[in-house]
């Protein structure tokens, strides 16, 4: 599983980084970017939680 953040949609609520700090980094404006690469098995549930809790629906799992 990989996570991606759509930069055009992200509004910088930073919820994803609170839920899964291992998977997202925030820029100076609080916008999120995925750390990248394959999500470790033990973080898959957190990745799904982050995607579900993003108010903008900016996080995709593939
Ligand atoms: S929760 Fe969604 S909108 Fe907020 S920073 Fe994360 S990806 Fe962006």
PDB file of C-alpha atoms and ligand atoms in Angstrom:
ATOM      1  CA  UNK A   1       0.000   0.000   0.000  1.00  0.00           C
ATOM      2  CA  UNK A   2       1.159   3.520  -0.809  1.00  0.00           C
ATOM      3  CA  UNK A   3      -0.306   6.828   0.313  1.00  0.00           C
ATOM      4  CA  UNK A   4      -0.428   9.984  -1.739  1.00  0.00           C
ATOM      5  CA  UNK A   5      -1.624  13.466  -0.859  1.00  0.00           C
ATOM      6  CA  UNK A   6      -3.234  15.513  -3.598  1.00  0.00           C
ATOM      7  CA  UNK A   7      -1.541  18.868  -3.154  1.00  0.00           C
ATOM      8  CA  UNK A   8      -4.311  20.654  -5.036  1.00  0.00           C
ATOM      9  CA  UNK A   9      -6.890  19.447  -2.530  1.00  0.00           C
ATOM     10  CA  UNK A  10      -4.987  19.482   0.785  1.00  0.00           C
ATOM     11  CA  UNK A  11      -6.036  22.417   2.944  1.00  0.00           C
ATOM     12  CA  UNK A  12      -3.495  21.951   5.691  1.00  0.00           C
ATOM     13  CA  UNK A  13      -5.618  20.728   8.561  1.00  0.00           C
ATOM     14  CA  UNK A  14      -2.705  18.496   9.584  1.00  0.00           C
ATOM     15  CA  UNK A  15      -5.001  15.796  10.880  1.00  0.00           C
ATOM     16  CA  UNK A  16      -3.145  13.180   8.866  1.00  0.00           C
ATOM     17  CA  UNK A  17       0.154  14.066  10.512  1.00  0.00           C
ATOM     18  CA  UNK A  18      -1.427  13.779  13.951  1.00  0.00           C
ATOM     19  CA  UNK A  19      -2.936  10.384  13.152  1.00  0.00           C
ATOM     20  CA  UNK A  20       0.077   8.956  11.331  1.00  0.00           C
ATOM     21  CA  UNK A  21       3.178  11.089  11.935  1.00  0.00           C
ATOM     22  CA  UNK A  22       5.357   8.377  10.388  1.00  0.00           C
ATOM     23  CA  UNK A  23       3.621   8.730   7.026  1.00  0.00           C
ATOM     24  CA  UNK A  24       3.214  12.486   6.491  1.00  0.00           C
ATOM     25  CA  UNK A  25       5.390  15.575   6.706  1.00  0.00           C
ATOM     26  CA  UNK A  26       4.014  19.103   6.892  1.00  0.00           C
ATOM     27  CA  UNK A  27       5.431  22.085   5.072  1.00  0.00           C
ATOM     28  CA  UNK A  28       5.597  25.595   6.518  1.00  0.00           C
ATOM     29  CA  UNK A  29       1.961  26.199   5.604  1.00  0.00           C
ATOM     30  CA  UNK A  30       0.798  23.016   7.309  1.00  0.00           C
ATOM     31  CA  UNK A  31       0.155  21.272   4.023  1.00  0.00           C
ATOM     32  CA  UNK A  32       0.897  17.628   4.056  1.00  0.00           C
ATOM     33  CA  UNK A  33       3.073  15.485   1.890  1.00  0.00           C
ATOM     34  CA  UNK A  34       3.462  11.746   2.022  1.00  0.00           C
ATOM     35  CA  UNK A  35       6.806  10.443   3.213  1.00  0.00           C
ATOM     36  CA  UNK A  36       6.658   8.110   0.236  1.00  0.00           C
ATOM     37  CA  UNK A  37       7.402   4.490  -0.479  1.00  0.00           C
ATOM     38  CA  UNK A  38       5.559   1.421   0.644  1.00  0.00           C
ATOM     39  CA  UNK A  39       3.603   1.789   3.870  1.00  0.00           C
ATOM     40  CA  UNK A  40       4.883  -0.729   6.434  1.00  0.00           C
ATOM     41  CA  UNK A  41       2.280  -3.377   7.263  1.00  0.00           C
ATOM     42  CA  UNK A  42       1.948  -2.185  10.848  1.00  0.00           C
ATOM     43  CA  UNK A  43       1.064   1.331   9.654  1.00  0.00           C
ATOM     44  CA  UNK A  44      -1.583   0.358   7.106  1.00  0.00           C
ATOM     45  CA  UNK A  45      -4.424   0.816   9.596  1.00  0.00           C
ATOM     46  CA  UNK A  46      -3.093   4.275  10.480  1.00  0.00           C
ATOM     47  CA  UNK A  47      -2.864   5.143   6.780  1.00  0.00           C
ATOM     48  CA  UNK A  48      -6.498   4.159   6.316  1.00  0.00           C
ATOM     49  CA  UNK A  49      -7.512   6.161   9.377  1.00  0.00           C
ATOM     50  CA  UNK A  50      -5.676   9.213   8.050  1.00  0.00           C
ATOM     51  CA  UNK A  51      -7.391   8.902   4.669  1.00  0.00           C
ATOM     52  CA  UNK A  52     -10.799   8.497   6.286  1.00  0.00           C
ATOM     53  CA  UNK A  53     -10.250  11.479   8.572  1.00  0.00           C
ATOM     54  CA  UNK A  54      -8.939  13.910   5.971  1.00  0.00           C
ATOM     55  CA  UNK A  55     -11.781  16.438   5.687  1.00  0.00           C
ATOM     56  CA  UNK A  56     -10.835  17.200   2.084  1.00  0.00           C
ATOM     57  CA  UNK A  57     -10.494  13.620   0.871  1.00  0.00           C
ATOM     58  CA  UNK A  58      -6.982  14.477  -0.256  1.00  0.00           C
ATOM     59  CA  UNK A  59      -5.355  11.217   0.808  1.00  0.00           C
ATOM     60  CA  UNK A  60      -5.455   8.250  -1.516  1.00  0.00           C
ATOM     61  CA  UNK A  61      -4.302   4.716  -0.835  1.00  0.00           C
ATOM     62  CA  UNK A  62      -3.182   2.592  -3.736  1.00  0.00           C
TER      63      UNK A  62
HETATM   64  S1  LIG B   1      -5.728  15.926   6.750  1.00  0.00           S
HETATM   65 FE1  LIG B   1      -6.005  16.146   4.533  1.00  0.00          FE
HETATM   66  S2  LIG B   1      -6.241  18.314   4.183  1.00  0.00           S
HETATM   67 FE2  LIG B   1      -5.363  18.038   6.200  1.00  0.00          FE
HETATM   68  S3  LIG B   1      -3.131  18.203   5.952  1.00  0.00           S
HETATM   69 FE3  LIG B   1      -3.703  16.041   5.826  1.00  0.00          FE
HETATM   70  S4  LIG B   1      -4.010  15.682   3.633  1.00  0.00           S
HETATM   71 FE4  LIG B   1      -4.094  17.859   3.945  1.00  0.00          FE
END
